[in-house]
């Protein structure tokens, strides 16, 4: 049950704030991110596909799958003690953290795994105090301080997080965080465990907390009400330093802030920082790996990698996009190693559009081959309406045929 | 190219603000929505599945499909003049609006359709001024005032919207909006056409605009950076009155604020208002209708209707959920006519868990039948790991067999 600090893993040249120079030349007071407290241009990611992600309904990761995902991230961790040791032994360029309940027994096991850091977590909402662990805030504080002292004495990093923070009493929360900060934790965590927080609630709580603790602030957002990406952004604006993500957002219920969607958000807010720090071209592959491991489809509406994320259909949009892609595109697909697609109703599709789609799909064909498959598509479209999926299937199967023919000729 | 004002259509008893009494008894300053300017407990929806939705890559709605969706919403509209007249003739309990470019020719055609309202739209960003229509702000303003006067003279409602509002010059925007407000438009529209806005940008712009115009404010958010739901919520907090949605968010590129996810968000923020006003139990069916019409899967991570949205897996979660569902659930699935599911690894699954899943899927079986199918599932799980999809398939096919047997007996 570990997560990996991807940014420390993937750190590269960083240029903070310089995208301000790319701001719209028109007056636009809403785009300024140079607020002294904002971390939007220096955030870090806690990649927890192998911790939160394993709580996803379909996830049953075996050790081999975990290692594969850990290497692709370049990040992560295992559910069991043994898996955790194996991952630690991989020597990945990432910090390995385990996520345990805030008690001495769990903390000792975590330290024995040889991890770089221990994440302590305890429920602080009245719901969790009553129906989960049954402990009062006074007891939680006392236990936390003991466990923190032990972990620190072992030379290991320690984070303390409340669970269901947004339904916890504010005074309780601030009292706890202040005490653990003074006890020397490396980081405190705020969690929207039930996914009910709004961006303004997040901004206000993190902004308040930023004035109470001096350590780093990690945030964890569930997506039950569709706000997990926006809440992460608001948290960074308010001074949070770290965001928990998982690939495709897989996690308990409908999941948490997805790594890819957060990259889409942050590359718009702080393009230089994100482009220089992360290998964005690896996103599609790791999403496909995880989707396959947990047997799900990449959602049609996924930012960046959804099958139509860079597809433009309306005539008026298509015209302007051809003149200047920025008219209807806030993200250049090339940054993620992808290409845009101007959709044309299949019955009237031209071979130039089909050639563009082949390039997008990575299918190499000569112009004559593209013309031949375009004719096939038009033929099909006269019989029944074709969706992009259908067209793609025809292109893929035509491409496989081509490869077979070439193999026979060799 | 119409949209329907669902709220006017589905209006029922409304009780604003009363959910404040349900707030966490602990001190929690972040939950108060009784801000004088906030419309979170009296918002209206512009359902535009048949307008924005038709710009979705896979959407090719024929008249029959449009009518089916229009009736299911209870809402919507057509691409062509004839379809629009047909829909207007249906006598649906909803206002029918058409969405046209801001010029006299388009406006006249719209009025001839017999619609209740005309939505005028024009690009105001420097990108769209330069690469799309090529008009200056002065010309836009002059044309807008002429067209508005004509539409009003025909006794039809009129809305004026800028396109790509967040990349438009603030002074230009406010000048235009102020002029059309004084000319008597019923509503102005703000659009994040490229999906790059953040909740705080939205709050600031809408809050500023709220002080400049006295008419209603409609907002339209694309989801390219995953913030479309949160942006809608922030807009309402800042004083916007209307939110554009489409079923599953289908629209240009990866789409706009999805109707279902917005309902998830708003039912948490303003439960009484949402539960009394909308028929939330109809959500799943209309999503399935639209998903089938445009040949997509409902995303695994969709709020409310994603296949694992109410599935709890972690042991610690499952235990607390059984004691009190509110510990790890911000939304009661029953509000949407759905049920929760406590996931148990299939190899050790019990028949009680399977019975719960059958109820969730609406498959009626006797206890003996549930026990028999549980044995089948355990048998399969010994051979290979089962995902929920697999289990569901087994349950569905077993249920079909049962129905066949019953039919033979009758």
Coordinates of N, CA, C and O in Angstrom, one line a residue, chain A residues 92-239:
Chain A
X92 N 14.0 2.2 -8.3 CA 13.3 3.2 -9.2 C 13.7 4.6 -8.8 O 14.0 4.9 -7.6
X93 N 13.7 5.6 -9.7 CA 14.0 7.0 -9.4 C 12.8 7.6 -8.8 O 12.2 8.5 -9.4
X94 N 12.4 7.1 -7.7 CA 11.2 7.7 -7.0 C 11.2 7.3 -5.5 O 11.9 6.3 -5.2
X95 N 10.6 8.1 -4.7 CA 10.5 7.8 -3.3 C 9.3 6.8 -3.1 O 8.3 7.0 -3.7
X96 N 9.5 5.8 -2.3 CA 8.5 4.9 -2.0 C 7.9 5.1 -0.6 O 8.6 5.2 0.4
X97 N 6.6 5.3 -0.6 CA 5.9 5.6 0.7 C 4.9 4.5 1.0 O 4.2 4.1 0.0
X98 N 4.7 4.2 2.2 CA 3.6 3.3 2.5 C 2.5 4.1 3.3 O 2.8 5.1 3.9
X99 N 1.3 3.6 3.1 CA 0.1 4.3 3.6 C -0.5 3.4 4.7 O -0.9 2.3 4.4
X100 N -0.4 3.8 6.0 CA -0.9 2.9 7.1 C -1.8 3.6 8.0 O -1.8 4.9 8.1
X101 N -2.6 2.9 8.8 CA -3.4 3.5 9.9 C -2.4 4.0 10.9 O -1.3 3.5 11.1
X102 N -2.9 5.1 11.6 CA -2.1 5.8 12.6 C -2.0 5.0 13.9 O -2.7 5.4 14.9
X103 N -1.3 3.9 13.9 CA -1.0 3.2 15.2 C 0.4 2.6 15.1 O 1.0 2.4 14.1
X104 N 0.9 2.3 16.3 CA 2.3 1.9 16.4 C 2.6 0.6 15.7 O 3.7 0.4 15.0
X105 N 1.7 -0.4 15.7 CA 1.9 -1.7 15.1 C 2.1 -1.5 13.6 O 3.1 -2.1 13.0
X106 N 1.2 -0.8 12.9 CA 1.2 -0.6 11.5 C 2.5 0.2 11.1 O 3.2 -0.1 10.1
X107 N 2.8 1.2 11.9 CA 4.0 2.0 11.6 C 5.3 1.2 11.7 O 6.2 1.4 10.8
X108 N 5.4 0.3 12.6 CA 6.6 -0.6 12.8 C 6.8 -1.5 11.5 O 7.9 -1.6 11.0
X109 N 5.6 -2.1 11.1 CA 5.7 -2.9 9.9 C 6.2 -2.1 8.7 O 6.9 -2.6 7.9
X110 N 5.6 -0.9 8.6 CA 6.0 -0.1 7.4 C 7.5 0.2 7.4 O 8.1 0.1 6.4
X111 N 8.0 0.6 8.6 CA 9.4 0.9 8.6 C 10.3 -0.3 8.3 O 11.3 -0.1 7.6
X112 N 9.9 -1.5 8.7 CA 10.6 -2.7 8.4 C 10.7 -3.0 6.9 O 11.6 -3.7 6.5
X113 N 9.7 -2.5 6.1 CA 9.7 -2.7 4.7 C 10.9 -2.0 4.0 O 11.2 -2.2 2.8
X114 N 11.5 -1.0 4.7 CA 12.6 -0.3 4.1 C 12.1 0.9 3.2 O 12.8 1.3 2.3
X115 N 10.9 1.4 3.4 CA 10.4 2.5 2.6 C 11.1 3.8 3.0 O 11.7 3.9 4.0
X116 N 10.9 4.8 2.1 CA 11.5 6.1 2.3 C 10.6 6.9 3.2 O 11.1 7.9 3.9
X117 N 9.3 6.6 3.2 CA 8.4 7.4 4.1 C 7.2 6.6 4.5 O 6.8 5.7 3.8
X118 N 6.6 7.1 5.6 CA 5.4 6.4 6.1 C 4.3 7.5 6.1 O 4.4 8.6 6.6
X119 N 3.1 7.1 5.5 CA 2.0 8.0 5.5 C 1.0 7.5 6.6 O 0.5 6.4 6.4
X120 N 0.8 8.3 7.6 CA -0.2 7.9 8.7 C -1.5 8.5 8.4 O -1.6 9.7 8.0
X121 N -2.6 7.7 8.5 CA -3.9 8.3 8.2 C -4.9 7.9 9.3 O -4.9 6.8 9.8
X122 N -5.8 8.8 9.7 CA -6.8 8.5 10.6 C -8.1 9.4 10.4 O -7.9 10.6 10.0
X123 N -9.2 8.8 10.5 CA -10.5 9.5 10.3 C -10.8 10.5 11.4 O -10.7 10.2 12.5
X124 N -11.1 11.7 11.0 CA -11.4 12.8 11.9 C -12.8 13.3 11.9 O -13.2 14.1 12.8
X125 N -13.6 12.9 10.9 CA -15.0 13.3 10.8 C -15.8 12.7 12.0 O -15.4 11.6 12.5
X126 N -16.9 13.3 12.3 CA -17.7 12.7 13.4 C -18.2 11.3 13.0 O -18.3 10.4 13.7
X127 N -18.5 11.2 11.6 CA -18.9 9.9 11.1 C -17.9 8.8 11.4 O -18.2 7.7 11.9
X128 N -16.6 9.1 11.1 CA -15.6 8.1 11.2 C -15.2 7.9 12.6 O -14.9 6.8 13.1
X129 N -15.2 9.0 13.5 CA -15.0 8.8 14.9 C -16.0 7.8 15.5 O -15.7 7.0 16.3
X130 N -17.3 8.0 15.1 CA -18.3 7.2 15.6 C -18.4 5.8 15.1 O -18.6 4.8 15.8
X131 N -18.4 5.7 13.7 CA -18.7 4.4 13.1 C -17.5 3.6 12.6 O -17.6 2.5 12.2
X132 N -16.3 4.2 12.7 CA -15.1 3.5 12.2 C -14.2 3.1 13.4 O -14.4 2.1 14.0
X133 N -13.3 4.0 13.8 CA -12.3 3.6 14.8 C -12.8 3.9 16.3 O -12.2 3.4 17.2
X134 N -13.8 4.8 16.4 CA -14.3 5.1 17.7 C -13.4 5.9 18.7 O -13.6 5.9 19.9
X135 N -12.4 6.5 18.1 CA -11.5 7.3 19.0 C -11.8 8.8 19.0 O -12.2 9.4 18.0
X136 N -11.6 9.4 20.2 CA -11.8 10.9 20.3 C -10.6 11.6 19.7 O -9.5 11.0 19.5
X137 N -10.8 12.9 19.5 CA -9.7 13.7 18.9 C -8.5 13.7 19.9 O -7.3 13.7 19.4
X138 N -8.8 13.8 21.2 CA -7.6 13.8 22.2 C -6.8 12.5 22.0 O -5.6 12.6 22.0
X139 N -7.4 11.4 21.9 CA -6.7 10.1 21.8 C -6.0 10.1 20.4 O -4.8 9.7 20.3
X140 N -6.6 10.6 19.4 CA -6.0 10.6 18.0 C -4.7 11.4 18.1 O -3.7 11.0 17.6
X141 N -4.8 12.5 18.8 CA -3.6 13.4 18.9 C -2.5 12.8 19.6 O -1.3 12.8 19.2
X142 N -2.8 12.1 20.8 CA -1.8 11.5 21.6 C -1.1 10.4 20.8 O 0.1 10.3 20.8
X143 N -1.9 9.5 20.2 CA -1.3 8.4 19.4 C -0.5 8.9 18.3 O 0.6 8.4 18.1
X144 N -1.0 9.9 17.6 CA -0.3 10.5 16.4 C 1.1 10.9 16.9 O 2.1 10.6 16.2
X145 N 1.2 11.7 18.0 CA 2.5 12.2 18.4 C 3.5 11.1 18.7 O 4.7 11.2 18.4
X146 N 3.0 10.0 19.4 CA 3.8 8.9 19.7 C 4.4 8.2 18.4 O 5.6 8.0 18.3
X147 N 3.5 7.9 17.5 CA 3.9 7.2 16.3 C 4.8 8.1 15.5 O 5.8 7.6 14.9
X148 N 4.6 9.4 15.4 CA 5.4 10.3 14.6 C 6.8 10.3 15.2 O 7.8 10.2 14.5
X149 N 6.9 10.3 16.5 CA 8.2 10.3 17.2 C 9.0 9.1 16.8 O 10.2 9.1 16.5
X150 N 8.3 7.9 16.9 CA 8.9 6.6 16.5 C 9.4 6.6 15.1 O 10.6 6.3 14.9
X151 N 8.6 7.0 14.2 CA 9.0 6.9 12.7 C 10.2 7.9 12.5 O 11.1 7.5 11.8
X152 N 10.1 9.0 13.1 CA 11.2 10.0 12.9 C 12.5 9.4 13.5 O 13.6 9.6 12.9
X153 N 12.4 8.7 14.6 CA 13.6 8.1 15.3 C 14.3 7.1 14.4 O 15.4 6.7 14.5
X154 N 13.5 6.5 13.4 CA 14.0 5.5 12.5 C 14.6 6.1 11.3 O 15.0 5.4 10.3
X155 N 14.6 7.5 11.2 CA 15.2 8.1 10.1 C 14.4 8.1 8.8 O 14.9 8.2 7.7
X156 N 13.1 7.9 9.0 CA 12.2 7.8 7.8 C 11.3 9.0 7.8 O 10.9 9.5 8.8
X157 N 10.9 9.4 6.6 CA 10.0 10.6 6.4 C 8.6 10.2 7.0 O 8.2 9.0 6.9
X158 N 7.9 11.2 7.5 CA 6.5 10.9 8.0 C 5.5 11.9 7.6 O 5.8 13.1 7.6
X159 N 4.4 11.4 7.1 CA 3.2 12.3 6.8 C 2.1 12.0 7.7 O 1.8 10.8 8.0
X160 N 1.3 13.0 8.1 CA 0.1 12.7 8.9 C -1.1 13.3 8.1 O -1.1 14.4 7.8
X161 N -2.1 12.4 7.9 CA -3.3 12.9 7.2 C -4.5 12.6 7.9 O -4.7 11.5 8.5
X162 N -5.5 13.5 7.9 CA -6.8 13.2 8.4 C -7.6 12.6 7.2 O -7.2 12.7 6.1
X163 N -8.7 11.9 7.6 CA -9.5 11.3 6.6 C -10.8 12.0 6.7 O -11.3 12.4 7.8
X164 N -11.5 12.2 5.5 CA -12.8 12.9 5.5 C -12.7 14.3 6.1 O -13.5 14.8 6.9
X165 N -11.6 15.0 5.8 CA -11.2 16.3 6.4 C -12.3 17.3 6.3 O -12.5 18.2 7.2
X166 N -13.1 17.3 5.1 CA -14.0 18.4 4.9 C -15.3 18.2 5.7 O -16.1 19.1 5.8
X167 N -15.5 17.1 6.3 CA -16.6 16.9 7.3 C -16.1 16.8 8.7 O -16.8 16.3 9.6
X168 N -14.9 17.2 8.9 CA -14.3 17.2 10.3 C -14.5 18.6 10.9 O -14.6 19.6 10.1
X169 N -14.5 18.7 12.2 CA -14.6 20.0 12.9 C -13.4 20.8 12.6 O -12.2 20.3 12.8
X170 N -13.5 22.0 12.1 CA -12.4 22.9 11.7 C -11.4 23.1 12.9 O -10.2 23.0 12.7
X171 N -11.9 23.3 14.1 CA -11.0 23.6 15.2 C -10.2 22.3 15.6 O -9.0 22.3 15.8
X172 N -10.9 21.1 15.6 CA -10.2 19.9 15.8 C -9.1 19.7 14.8 O -8.0 19.3 15.1
X173 N -9.4 19.9 13.5 CA -8.4 19.7 12.4 C -7.2 20.6 12.6 O -6.1 20.1 12.6
X174 N -7.4 21.9 12.8 CA -6.3 22.8 12.9 C -5.5 22.5 14.2 O -4.2 22.6 14.1
X175 N -6.1 22.1 15.3 CA -5.4 21.7 16.5 C -4.5 20.5 16.2 O -3.3 20.5 16.6
X176 N -5.0 19.5 15.6 CA -4.2 18.3 15.2 C -3.1 18.6 14.3 O -1.9 18.2 14.6
X177 N -3.4 19.3 13.2 CA -2.3 19.6 12.2 C -1.2 20.5 12.9 O 0.0 20.3 12.6
X178 N -1.6 21.4 13.7 CA -0.6 22.3 14.4 C 0.3 21.5 15.3 O 1.5 21.6 15.2
X179 N -0.3 20.5 16.0 CA 0.5 19.7 16.9 C 1.5 18.8 16.1 O 2.7 18.7 16.5
X180 N 1.0 18.1 15.0 CA 1.9 17.2 14.3 C 3.0 18.0 13.5 O 4.1 17.6 13.3
X181 N 2.6 19.2 13.1 CA 3.6 20.1 12.5 C 4.7 20.4 13.4 O 5.9 20.3 13.1
X182 N 4.3 20.8 14.6 CA 5.3 21.1 15.7 C 6.2 19.9 16.1 O 7.3 20.0 16.4
X183 N 5.5 18.7 15.9 CA 6.3 17.5 16.2 C 7.2 17.1 15.1 O 8.0 16.1 15.2
X184 N 7.2 17.9 14.0 CA 8.2 17.7 13.0 C 7.8 16.8 11.8 O 8.7 16.2 11.1
X185 N 6.5 16.6 11.5 CA 6.1 15.8 10.3 C 6.6 16.5 9.1 O 6.8 17.7 9.1
X186 N 6.9 15.7 8.0 CA 7.4 16.3 6.8 C 6.2 16.9 6.0 O 6.4 17.8 5.2
X187 N 5.0 16.3 6.3 CA 3.9 16.7 5.4 C 2.6 16.4 6.2 O 2.5 15.4 6.8
X188 N 1.6 17.3 6.0 CA 0.2 17.0 6.5 C -0.6 16.7 5.3 O -0.4 17.3 4.2
X189 N -1.7 15.9 5.5 CA -2.5 15.6 4.3 C -4.0 15.9 4.6 O -4.5 15.8 5.7
X190 N -4.6 16.5 3.6 CA -6.1 16.8 3.7 C -6.8 15.9 2.7 O -6.3 15.8 1.5
X191 N -7.8 15.3 3.1 CA -8.5 14.3 2.2 C -10.0 14.6 2.1 O -10.7 14.6 3.1
X192 N -10.5 14.7 0.8 CA -11.9 14.7 0.6 C -12.3 13.3 0.3 O -12.5 12.9 -0.9
X193 N -12.4 12.5 1.4 CA -12.6 11.1 1.3 C -13.9 10.7 0.6 O -14.0 9.6 0.0
X194 N -15.0 11.5 0.8 CA -16.3 11.2 0.2 C -16.6 11.9 -1.1 O -17.6 11.7 -1.7
X195 N -15.6 12.8 -1.5 CA -15.8 13.5 -2.8 C -16.9 14.5 -2.8 O -17.5 14.8 -3.8
X196 N -17.1 15.2 -1.7 CA -18.2 16.2 -1.6 C -17.7 17.6 -1.6 O -18.5 18.6 -1.7
X197 N -16.4 17.9 -1.6 CA -15.9 19.2 -1.5 C -16.0 20.0 -2.8 O -16.1 19.4 -3.9
X198 N -16.1 21.3 -2.7 CA -16.1 22.2 -3.9 C -14.8 23.0 -3.9 O -14.2 23.1 -2.9
X199 N -14.5 23.6 -5.1 CA -13.2 24.3 -5.2 C -13.1 25.4 -4.1 O -12.0 25.6 -3.6
X200 N -14.2 26.1 -3.9 CA -14.1 27.2 -2.9 C -13.9 26.7 -1.5 O -13.2 27.3 -0.7
X201 N -14.6 25.6 -1.1 CA -14.3 25.0 0.2 C -12.8 24.6 0.3 O -12.2 24.8 1.3
X202 N -12.3 24.0 -0.8 CA -10.9 23.5 -0.8 C -10.0 24.7 -0.6 O -9.1 24.7 0.2
X203 N -10.2 25.8 -1.4 CA -9.4 27.0 -1.4 C -9.4 27.5 0.1 O -8.3 27.8 0.6
X204 N -10.5 27.7 0.7 CA -10.6 28.3 2.0 C -9.9 27.4 3.0 O -9.2 27.9 3.9
X205 N -10.1 26.1 3.0 CA -9.5 25.2 4.1 C -8.0 25.2 3.9 O -7.3 25.4 4.9
X206 N -7.5 25.0 2.7 CA -6.1 24.9 2.5 C -5.4 26.3 2.8 O -4.3 26.4 3.4
X207 N -6.1 27.4 2.4 CA -5.5 28.7 2.7 C -5.4 29.0 4.2 O -4.4 29.5 4.6
X208 N -6.4 28.5 4.9 CA -6.4 28.6 6.4 C -5.2 27.8 6.9 O -4.4 28.2 7.8
X209 N -5.2 26.5 6.5 CA -4.2 25.6 7.0 C -2.7 26.1 6.7 O -1.8 25.9 7.5
X210 N -2.6 26.7 5.5 CA -1.3 27.2 5.1 C -0.7 28.2 6.1 O 0.5 28.3 6.3
X211 N -1.7 28.9 6.8 CA -1.2 29.8 7.8 C -1.0 29.2 9.1 O -0.5 29.9 10.1
X212 N -1.3 27.9 9.3 CA -1.2 27.2 10.6 C 0.0 26.3 10.7 O 0.7 26.2 11.7
X213 N 0.4 25.7 9.5 CA 1.5 24.7 9.5 C 2.6 25.2 8.6 O 2.3 26.0 7.6
X214 N 3.8 24.8 8.9 CA 4.9 25.3 8.0 C 5.4 24.1 7.1 O 6.2 24.4 6.2
X215 N 4.9 22.9 7.3 CA 5.4 21.8 6.5 C 4.6 21.8 5.2 O 3.7 22.6 4.9
X216 N 4.9 20.8 4.3 CA 4.2 20.6 3.1 C 2.8 20.2 3.3 O 2.5 19.6 4.4
X217 N 1.9 20.4 2.3 CA 0.5 20.1 2.4 C 0.1 19.2 1.2 O 0.2 19.6 0.1
X218 N -0.3 17.9 1.5 CA -0.7 17.0 0.5 C -2.2 17.0 0.4 O -2.9 17.1 1.5
X219 N -2.8 16.8 -0.7 CA -4.3 16.8 -0.8 C -4.7 15.6 -1.7 O -4.1 15.2 -2.6
X220 N -5.9 15.1 -1.3 CA -6.5 13.9 -1.9 C -7.9 14.1 -2.1 O -8.7 14.3 -1.2
X221 N -8.3 14.0 -3.4 CA -9.7 14.3 -3.7 C -10.4 13.2 -4.5 O -10.0 12.7 -5.5
X222 N -11.6 12.7 -3.9 CA -12.4 11.8 -4.6 C -13.3 12.5 -5.6 O -13.5 13.7 -5.5
X223 N -13.8 11.8 -6.6 CA -14.5 12.4 -7.7 C -16.0 12.2 -7.8 O -16.6 12.3 -8.8
X224 N -16.6 11.8 -6.6 CA -18.0 11.5 -6.6 C -18.9 12.6 -7.2 O -20.0 12.3 -7.7
X225 N -18.5 13.9 -7.0 CA -19.3 15.0 -7.5 C -18.6 15.7 -8.7 O -18.9 16.8 -9.0
X226 N -17.7 15.0 -9.3 CA -17.0 15.5 -10.5 C -16.1 16.7 -10.4 O -15.7 17.3 -11.3
X227 N -15.6 16.9 -9.1 CA -14.8 18.1 -8.9 C -13.3 17.8 -8.6 O -12.6 18.7 -8.2
X228 N -12.9 16.5 -8.7 CA -11.6 16.1 -8.2 C -10.4 16.9 -8.9 O -9.4 17.2 -8.2
X229 N -10.5 17.2 -10.1 CA -9.4 17.9 -10.8 C -9.4 19.3 -10.4 O -8.4 19.9 -10.1
X230 N -10.6 19.9 -10.5 CA -10.7 21.4 -10.1 C -10.3 21.6 -8.6 O -9.7 22.6 -8.3
X231 N -10.7 20.7 -7.8 CA -10.3 20.8 -6.4 C -8.8 20.8 -6.2 O -8.2 21.5 -5.4
X232 N -8.1 19.9 -6.9 CA -6.7 19.8 -6.9 C -6.1 21.1 -7.3 O -5.2 21.7 -6.7
X233 N -6.6 21.7 -8.4 CA -6.1 23.0 -8.9 C -6.3 24.1 -7.8 O -5.4 24.9 -7.5
X234 N -7.5 24.1 -7.2 CA -7.8 25.1 -6.2 C -6.8 25.0 -5.0 O -6.4 25.9 -4.4
X235 N -6.6 23.7 -4.6 CA -5.7 23.4 -3.5 C -4.3 24.0 -3.8 O -3.7 24.6 -2.9
X236 N -3.8 23.8 -5.0 CA -2.5 24.4 -5.3 C -2.5 25.9 -5.3 O -1.5 26.5 -4.8
X237 N -3.6 26.5 -5.8 CA -3.7 27.9 -5.7 C -3.6 28.4 -4.3 O -3.1 29.5 -4.0
X238 N -4.1 27.6 -3.4 CA -4.2 28.1 -2.0 C -2.9 27.7 -1.2 O -2.9 28.0 0.0
X239 N -2.0 27.1 -1.8 CA -0.7 26.8 -1.1 C -0.4 25.3 -0.8 O 0.6 25.0 -0.2

